[in-house]
Coordinates of C-alpha atoms and ligand atoms in Angstrom, one line a residue:
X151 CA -133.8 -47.2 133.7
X152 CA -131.9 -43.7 132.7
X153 CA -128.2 -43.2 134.2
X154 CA -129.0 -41.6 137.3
X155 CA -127.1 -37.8 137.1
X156 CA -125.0 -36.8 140.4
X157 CA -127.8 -34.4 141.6
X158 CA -130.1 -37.2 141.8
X159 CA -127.3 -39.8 143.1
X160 CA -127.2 -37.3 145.7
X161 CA -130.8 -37.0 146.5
X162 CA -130.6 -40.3 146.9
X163 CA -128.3 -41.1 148.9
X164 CA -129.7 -38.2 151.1
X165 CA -133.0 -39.7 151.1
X166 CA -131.4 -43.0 152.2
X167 CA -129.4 -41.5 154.9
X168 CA -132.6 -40.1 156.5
X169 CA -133.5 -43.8 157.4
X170 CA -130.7 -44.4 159.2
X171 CA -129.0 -43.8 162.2
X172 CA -126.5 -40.5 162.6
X173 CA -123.8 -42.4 164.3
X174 CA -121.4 -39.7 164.2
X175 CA -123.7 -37.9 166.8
X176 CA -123.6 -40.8 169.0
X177 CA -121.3 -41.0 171.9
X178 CA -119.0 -43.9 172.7
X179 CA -121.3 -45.3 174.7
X180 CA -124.3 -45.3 173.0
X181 CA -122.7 -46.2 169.4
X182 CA -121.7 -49.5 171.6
X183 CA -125.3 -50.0 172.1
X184 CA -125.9 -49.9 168.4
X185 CA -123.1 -52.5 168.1
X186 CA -124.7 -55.1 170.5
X187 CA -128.1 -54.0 168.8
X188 CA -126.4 -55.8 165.8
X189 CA -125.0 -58.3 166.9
X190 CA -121.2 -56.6 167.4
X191 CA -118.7 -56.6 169.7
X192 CA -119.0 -53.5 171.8
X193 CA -115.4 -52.7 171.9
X194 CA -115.4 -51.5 168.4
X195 CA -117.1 -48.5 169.5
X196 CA -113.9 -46.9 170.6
X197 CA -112.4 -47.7 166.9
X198 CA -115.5 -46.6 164.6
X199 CA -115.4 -43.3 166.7
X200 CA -111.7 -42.6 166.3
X201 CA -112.0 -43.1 162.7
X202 CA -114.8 -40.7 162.6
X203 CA -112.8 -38.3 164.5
X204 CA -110.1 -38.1 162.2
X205 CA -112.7 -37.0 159.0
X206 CA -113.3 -40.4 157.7
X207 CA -116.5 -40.6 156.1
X208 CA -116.8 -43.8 155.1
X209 CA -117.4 -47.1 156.9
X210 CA -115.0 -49.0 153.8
X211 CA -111.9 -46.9 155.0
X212 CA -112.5 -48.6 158.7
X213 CA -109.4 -51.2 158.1
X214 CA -109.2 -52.4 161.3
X215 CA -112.8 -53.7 161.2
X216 CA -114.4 -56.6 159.0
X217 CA -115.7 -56.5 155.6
X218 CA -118.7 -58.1 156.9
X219 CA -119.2 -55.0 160.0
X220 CA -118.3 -52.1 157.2
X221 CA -121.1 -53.4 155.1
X222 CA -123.9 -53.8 158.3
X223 CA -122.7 -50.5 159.1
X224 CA -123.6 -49.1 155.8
X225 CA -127.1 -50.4 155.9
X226 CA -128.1 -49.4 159.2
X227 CA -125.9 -45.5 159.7
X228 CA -124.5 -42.7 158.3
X229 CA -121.7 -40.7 158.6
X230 CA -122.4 -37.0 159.1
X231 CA -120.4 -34.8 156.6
X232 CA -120.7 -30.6 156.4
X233 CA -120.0 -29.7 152.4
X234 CA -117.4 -27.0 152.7
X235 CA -118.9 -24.7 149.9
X236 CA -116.5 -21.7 150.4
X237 CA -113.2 -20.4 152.3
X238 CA -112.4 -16.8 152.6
X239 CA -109.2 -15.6 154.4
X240 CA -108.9 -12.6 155.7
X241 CA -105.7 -11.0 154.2
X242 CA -104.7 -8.7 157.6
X243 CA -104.5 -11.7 160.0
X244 CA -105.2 -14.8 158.6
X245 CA -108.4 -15.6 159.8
X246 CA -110.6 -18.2 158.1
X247 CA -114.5 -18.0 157.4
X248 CA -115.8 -21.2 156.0
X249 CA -119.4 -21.9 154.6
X250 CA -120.2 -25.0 155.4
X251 CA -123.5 -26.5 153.7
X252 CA -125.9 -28.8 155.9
X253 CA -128.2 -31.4 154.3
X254 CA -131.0 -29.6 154.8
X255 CA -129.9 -27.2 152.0
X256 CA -129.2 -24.3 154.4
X257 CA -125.7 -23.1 154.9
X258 CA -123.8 -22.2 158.4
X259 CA -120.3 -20.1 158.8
X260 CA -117.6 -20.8 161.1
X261 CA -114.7 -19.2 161.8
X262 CA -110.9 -20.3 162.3
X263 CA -109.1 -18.0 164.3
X264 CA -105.3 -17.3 165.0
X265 CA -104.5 -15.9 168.7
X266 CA -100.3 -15.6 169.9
X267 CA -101.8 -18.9 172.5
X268 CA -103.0 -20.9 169.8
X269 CA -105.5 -21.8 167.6
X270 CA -109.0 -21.3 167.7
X271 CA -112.4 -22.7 166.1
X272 CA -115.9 -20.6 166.5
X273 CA -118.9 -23.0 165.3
X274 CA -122.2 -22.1 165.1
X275 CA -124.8 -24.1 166.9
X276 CA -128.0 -23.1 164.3
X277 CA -128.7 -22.2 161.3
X278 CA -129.9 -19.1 162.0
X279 CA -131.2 -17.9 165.3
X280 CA -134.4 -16.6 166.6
X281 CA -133.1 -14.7 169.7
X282 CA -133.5 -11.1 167.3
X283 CA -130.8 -9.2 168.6
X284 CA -130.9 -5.6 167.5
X285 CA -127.2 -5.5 165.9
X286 CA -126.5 -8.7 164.9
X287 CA -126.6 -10.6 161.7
X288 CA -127.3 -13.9 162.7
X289 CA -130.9 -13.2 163.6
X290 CA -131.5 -11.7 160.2
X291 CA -132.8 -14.6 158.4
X292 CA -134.9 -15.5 161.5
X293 CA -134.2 -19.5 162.4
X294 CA -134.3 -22.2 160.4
X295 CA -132.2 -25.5 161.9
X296 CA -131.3 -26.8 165.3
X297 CA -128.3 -28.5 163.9
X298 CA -127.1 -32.0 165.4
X299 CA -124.1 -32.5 167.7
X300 CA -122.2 -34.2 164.3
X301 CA -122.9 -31.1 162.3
X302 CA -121.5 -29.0 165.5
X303 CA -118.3 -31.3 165.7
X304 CA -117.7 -31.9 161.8
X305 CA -117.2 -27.8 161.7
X306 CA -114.4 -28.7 164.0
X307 CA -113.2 -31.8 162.1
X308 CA -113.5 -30.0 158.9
X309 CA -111.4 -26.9 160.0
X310 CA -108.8 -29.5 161.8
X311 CA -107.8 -30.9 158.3
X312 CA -108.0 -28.2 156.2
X313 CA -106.1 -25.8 158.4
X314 CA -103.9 -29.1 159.0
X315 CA -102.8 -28.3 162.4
X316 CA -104.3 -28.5 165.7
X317 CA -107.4 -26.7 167.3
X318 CA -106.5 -25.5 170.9
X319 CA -109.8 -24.0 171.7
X320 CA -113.3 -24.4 170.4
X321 CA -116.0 -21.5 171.4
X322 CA -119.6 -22.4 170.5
X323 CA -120.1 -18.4 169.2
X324 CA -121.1 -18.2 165.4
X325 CA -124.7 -18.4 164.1
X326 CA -127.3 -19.5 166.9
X327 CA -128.4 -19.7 170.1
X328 CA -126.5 -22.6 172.0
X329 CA -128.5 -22.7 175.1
X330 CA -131.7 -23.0 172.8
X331 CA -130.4 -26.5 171.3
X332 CA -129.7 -27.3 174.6
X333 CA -129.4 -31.4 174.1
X334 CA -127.1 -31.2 171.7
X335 CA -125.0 -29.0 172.7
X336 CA -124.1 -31.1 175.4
X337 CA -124.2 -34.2 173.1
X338 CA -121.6 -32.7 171.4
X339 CA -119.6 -31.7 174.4
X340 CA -119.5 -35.4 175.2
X341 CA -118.6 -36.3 171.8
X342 CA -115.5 -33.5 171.2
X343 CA -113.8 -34.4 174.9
X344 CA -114.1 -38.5 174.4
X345 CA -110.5 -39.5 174.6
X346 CA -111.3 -41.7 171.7
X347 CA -112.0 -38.6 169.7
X348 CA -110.8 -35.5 169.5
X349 CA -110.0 -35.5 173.5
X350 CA -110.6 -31.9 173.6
X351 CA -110.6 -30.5 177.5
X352 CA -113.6 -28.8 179.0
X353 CA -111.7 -26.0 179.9
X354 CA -111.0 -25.7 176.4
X355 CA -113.8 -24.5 175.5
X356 CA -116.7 -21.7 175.5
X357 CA -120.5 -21.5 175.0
X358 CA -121.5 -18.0 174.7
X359 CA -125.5 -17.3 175.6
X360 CA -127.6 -14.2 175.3
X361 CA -128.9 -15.3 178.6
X362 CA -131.4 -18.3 179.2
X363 CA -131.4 -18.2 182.7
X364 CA -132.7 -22.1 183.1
X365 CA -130.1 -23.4 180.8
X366 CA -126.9 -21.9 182.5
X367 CA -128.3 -23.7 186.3
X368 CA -128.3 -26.8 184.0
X369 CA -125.2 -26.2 182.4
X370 CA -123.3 -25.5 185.8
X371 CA -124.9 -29.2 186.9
X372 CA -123.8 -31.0 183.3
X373 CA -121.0 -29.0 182.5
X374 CA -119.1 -26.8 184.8
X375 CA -115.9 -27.0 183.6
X376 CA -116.7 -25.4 180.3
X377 CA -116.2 -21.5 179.8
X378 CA -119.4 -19.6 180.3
X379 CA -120.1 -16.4 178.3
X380 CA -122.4 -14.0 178.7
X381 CA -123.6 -11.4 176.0
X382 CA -124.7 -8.5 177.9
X383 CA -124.7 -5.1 176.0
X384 CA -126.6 -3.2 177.7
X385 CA -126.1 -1.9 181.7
X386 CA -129.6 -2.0 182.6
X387 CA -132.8 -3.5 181.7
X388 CA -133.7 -0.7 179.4
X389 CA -131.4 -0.3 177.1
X390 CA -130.7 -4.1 177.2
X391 CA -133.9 -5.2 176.3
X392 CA -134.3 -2.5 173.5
X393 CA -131.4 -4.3 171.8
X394 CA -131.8 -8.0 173.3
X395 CA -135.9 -9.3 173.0
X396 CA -134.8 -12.0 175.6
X397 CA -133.5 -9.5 178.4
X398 CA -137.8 -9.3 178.4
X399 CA -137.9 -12.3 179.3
X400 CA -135.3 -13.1 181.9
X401 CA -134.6 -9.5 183.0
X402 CA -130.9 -8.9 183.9
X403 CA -131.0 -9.0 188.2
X404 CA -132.1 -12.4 187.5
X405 CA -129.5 -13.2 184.7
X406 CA -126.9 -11.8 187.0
X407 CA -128.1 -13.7 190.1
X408 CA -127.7 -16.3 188.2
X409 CA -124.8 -15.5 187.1
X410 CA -123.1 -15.0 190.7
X411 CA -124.2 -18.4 191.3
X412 CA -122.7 -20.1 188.4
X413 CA -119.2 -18.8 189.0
X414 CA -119.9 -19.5 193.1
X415 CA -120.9 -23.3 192.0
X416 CA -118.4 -23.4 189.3
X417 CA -115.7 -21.6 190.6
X418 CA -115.1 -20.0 187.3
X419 CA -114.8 -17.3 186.0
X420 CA -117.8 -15.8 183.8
X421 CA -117.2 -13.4 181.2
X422 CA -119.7 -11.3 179.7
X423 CA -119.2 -9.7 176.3
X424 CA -120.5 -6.3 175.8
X425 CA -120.7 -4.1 172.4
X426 CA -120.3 -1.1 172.5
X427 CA -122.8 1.0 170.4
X428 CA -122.1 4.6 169.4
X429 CA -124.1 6.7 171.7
X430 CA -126.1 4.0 173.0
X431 CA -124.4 2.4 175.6
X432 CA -120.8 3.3 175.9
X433 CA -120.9 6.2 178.0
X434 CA -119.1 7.1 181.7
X435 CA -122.3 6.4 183.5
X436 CA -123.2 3.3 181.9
X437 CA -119.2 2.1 182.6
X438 CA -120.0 3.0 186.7
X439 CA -124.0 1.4 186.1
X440 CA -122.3 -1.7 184.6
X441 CA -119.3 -2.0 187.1
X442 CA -121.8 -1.5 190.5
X443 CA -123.5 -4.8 188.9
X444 CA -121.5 -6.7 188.7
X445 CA -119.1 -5.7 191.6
X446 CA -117.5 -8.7 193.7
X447 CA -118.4 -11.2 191.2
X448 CA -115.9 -14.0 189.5
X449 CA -115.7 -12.3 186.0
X450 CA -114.5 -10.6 183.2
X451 CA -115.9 -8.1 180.8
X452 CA -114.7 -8.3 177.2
X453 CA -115.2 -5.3 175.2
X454 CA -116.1 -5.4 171.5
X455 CA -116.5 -2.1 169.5
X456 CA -119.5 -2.7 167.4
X457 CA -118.5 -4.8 164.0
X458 CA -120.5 -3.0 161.2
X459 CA -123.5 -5.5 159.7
X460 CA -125.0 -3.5 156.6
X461 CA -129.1 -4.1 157.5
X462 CA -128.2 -2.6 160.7
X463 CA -128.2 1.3 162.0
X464 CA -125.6 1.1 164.6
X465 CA -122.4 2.7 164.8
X466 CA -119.1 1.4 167.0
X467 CA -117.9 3.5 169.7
X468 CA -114.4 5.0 169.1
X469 CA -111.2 3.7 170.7
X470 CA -111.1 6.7 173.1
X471 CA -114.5 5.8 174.1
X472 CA -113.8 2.4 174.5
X473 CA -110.5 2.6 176.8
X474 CA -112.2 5.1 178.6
X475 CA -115.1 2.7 179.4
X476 CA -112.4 -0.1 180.3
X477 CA -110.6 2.0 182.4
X478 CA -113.7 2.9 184.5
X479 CA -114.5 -0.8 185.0
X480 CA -110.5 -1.4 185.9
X481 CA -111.1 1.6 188.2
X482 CA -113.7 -0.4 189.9
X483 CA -111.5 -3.7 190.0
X484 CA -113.5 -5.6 187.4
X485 CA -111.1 -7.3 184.9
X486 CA -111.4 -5.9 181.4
X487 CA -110.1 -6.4 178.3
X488 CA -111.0 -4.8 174.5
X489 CA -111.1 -7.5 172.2
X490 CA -109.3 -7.3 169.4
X491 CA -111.4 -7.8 166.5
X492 CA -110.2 -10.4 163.9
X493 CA -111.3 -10.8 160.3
X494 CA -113.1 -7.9 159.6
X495 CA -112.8 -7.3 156.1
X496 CA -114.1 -11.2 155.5
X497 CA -117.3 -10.2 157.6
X498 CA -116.3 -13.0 159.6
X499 CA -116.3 -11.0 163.2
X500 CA -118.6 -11.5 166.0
X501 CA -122.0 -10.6 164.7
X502 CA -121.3 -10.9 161.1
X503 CA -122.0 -14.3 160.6
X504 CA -125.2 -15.0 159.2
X505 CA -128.1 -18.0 157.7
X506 CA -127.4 -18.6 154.2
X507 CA -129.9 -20.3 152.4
X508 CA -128.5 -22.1 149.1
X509 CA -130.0 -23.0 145.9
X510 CA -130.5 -27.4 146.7
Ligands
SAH615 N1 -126.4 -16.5 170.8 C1 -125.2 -16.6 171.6 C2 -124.0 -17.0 170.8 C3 -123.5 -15.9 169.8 S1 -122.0 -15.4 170.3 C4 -125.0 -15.3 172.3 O1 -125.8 -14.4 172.2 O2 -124.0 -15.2 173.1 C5 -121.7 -14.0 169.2 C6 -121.4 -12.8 170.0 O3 -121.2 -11.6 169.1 C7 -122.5 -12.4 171.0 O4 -121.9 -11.9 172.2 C8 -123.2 -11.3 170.2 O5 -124.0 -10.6 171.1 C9 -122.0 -10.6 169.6 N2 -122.4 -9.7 168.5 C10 -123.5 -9.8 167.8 N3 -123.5 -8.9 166.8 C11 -122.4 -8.1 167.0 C12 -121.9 -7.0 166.3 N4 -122.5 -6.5 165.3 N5 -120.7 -6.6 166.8 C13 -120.0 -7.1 167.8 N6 -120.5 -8.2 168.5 C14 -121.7 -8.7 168.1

């Protein structure tokens, strides 16, 4: 037989891994189940996992376990592993967008992010997304993976080593729809707060949705001590579902019905993001239409002026507009903040992250 070349080794070993089970998307408990299922002493659960946790990606660095469990490992799993294909960093703040390459050839950005309380980690939760927001890049390329709860956690692995330092806060806000990969989302909720792993705390984190109405009842019921975002964009159901197609579908009195609920339940607050667009919806009367909505409710409004994305038509409001639209909600005691926009000029803002689809 010819030398096999590393394109083909890789193939391979891709085609191989597809037999076998993702254990890196496996919580404690059920990568103990595998264990018995082999004939293994449950309690090395807690040890595979660690070591996965700490970006190793290969059973033969496990030293604390047996020659004899490495190998069974090896036949019967795999260990998850993101290629990083690219780092840009942003030269005004330091801000880092990654491309991250998944198995399935297609490619996902994530964005490391550097706030005066710490640092910060935004992973995407598809590649792609087929919510088809008006103004954001994300839903360009339509959607093309659901990715697993180990490629949502090895974006936070990844960025954890190469940034070498540790990652405070995790918000599940790049490429995708989180709410509509709703299982493993949570799988890898489970995964990035086991004490074993990465130990991360709920409150640590926040999963950002354009608004599926049955997903955040669930997600107060599996997960109420995780941060609950909210884009909302628009101050009525007009100009919100002209921008967002799923405002047609779960109009916004329900959203925020659901909304008042959550943070009841939860006793958290909600924050809802909200662009604003040039002329669209920034103006005065769309401040006082916004702030009667959501009046008397646990939340927060977070302002974004509008990041350019080129395919799109939409302008950002100026800053005049946008403190004069904060200071009407603030007038109306509704807590609001303009968020300062980091790493711009790397396209690596809210809205700029987009589906690549590489050459396999
Ligand atoms: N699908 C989820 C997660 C994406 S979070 C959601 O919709 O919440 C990314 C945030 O950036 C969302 O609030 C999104 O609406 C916002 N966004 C999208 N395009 C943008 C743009 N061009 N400028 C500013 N924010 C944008």
């Amino acid at each position: 037989m010819a030398l096999e070349t590393a394109a083909e080794k890789d193939r391979r070993s891709r085609r191989e891994d597809r037999m076998k089970a993702d254990i890196k998307s496996m919580p404690v408990t059920e990568l103990a189940q595998l264990l018995a299922d082999i004939g293994e002493q449950k309690y090395r659960a807690s040890q595979i996992f660690e070591w996965m946790s700490k970006g190793v990606y290969d059973f033969e660095e496990m030293t604390n376990l047996s020659k004899n469990l490495r190998e069974k490992l090896g036949d019967v799993a795999f260990i998850e592993r993101l290629t990083m294909e690219k780092v840009q960093i942003s030269a005004k703040d330091g801000t880092r967008k990654y491309l991250f390459r998944l198995k399935s050839g297609n490619a996902i950005e994530s964005v490391f992010l550097k706030y005066h309380y710490g640092n910060s980690v935004c992973i995407s939760s598809q590649a792609g997304c087929r919510m088809g927001c008006a103004f954001c890049a994300s839903a360009i390329g339509g959607m093309a993976d659901n990715l697993s709860p180990a490629e949502m956690l090895d974006q936070v692995i990844a960025i954890g080593l190469d940034v070498g330092g540790r990652i405070g806060n995790v918000v599940v806000m790049g490429t995708g729809e989180p709410f509509d990969n709703y299982e493993n989302l949570c799988r890898f909720l489970t995964l990035i707060h086991d004490k074993a792993g990465l130990n991360m705390s709920l409150r640590a984190i926040t999963v950002s949705t354009c608004g599926i109405i049955s997903k955040i009842e669930d997600f107060g019921r599996d997960f109420p001590q995780v941060n609950l975002a909210i884009s909302l964009h628009g101050p009525n159901d007009e100009i919100r579902s002209r921008l967002m197609p799923i405002n047609r579908k779960y109009p916004m009195g329900e959203l925020l019905k659901a909304c008042r609920k959550h943070a009841a339940d939860t006793g958290r607050r909600i924050t809802f993001e909200y662009a604003l667009i040039n002329g669209l919806n920034d103006s005065p009367s769309h401040a006082e239409e916004l702030a009667q909505k959501l009046r008397h409710m646990l939340c927060h409004v977070n302002l974004i002026p509008l990041n350019p994305v080129s395919e799109r038509e939409y302008a950002a409001s100026g800053r005049q507009t946008a403190e004069a639209f904060a200071k009407i909600l603030e007038g109306k005691g509704i807590q609001t903040t303009i968020r300062r926009e980091l790493g711009t000029d790397i396209d690596g803002a809210c809205g700029q992250l987009r589906l690549k689809t590489l050459e396999k």
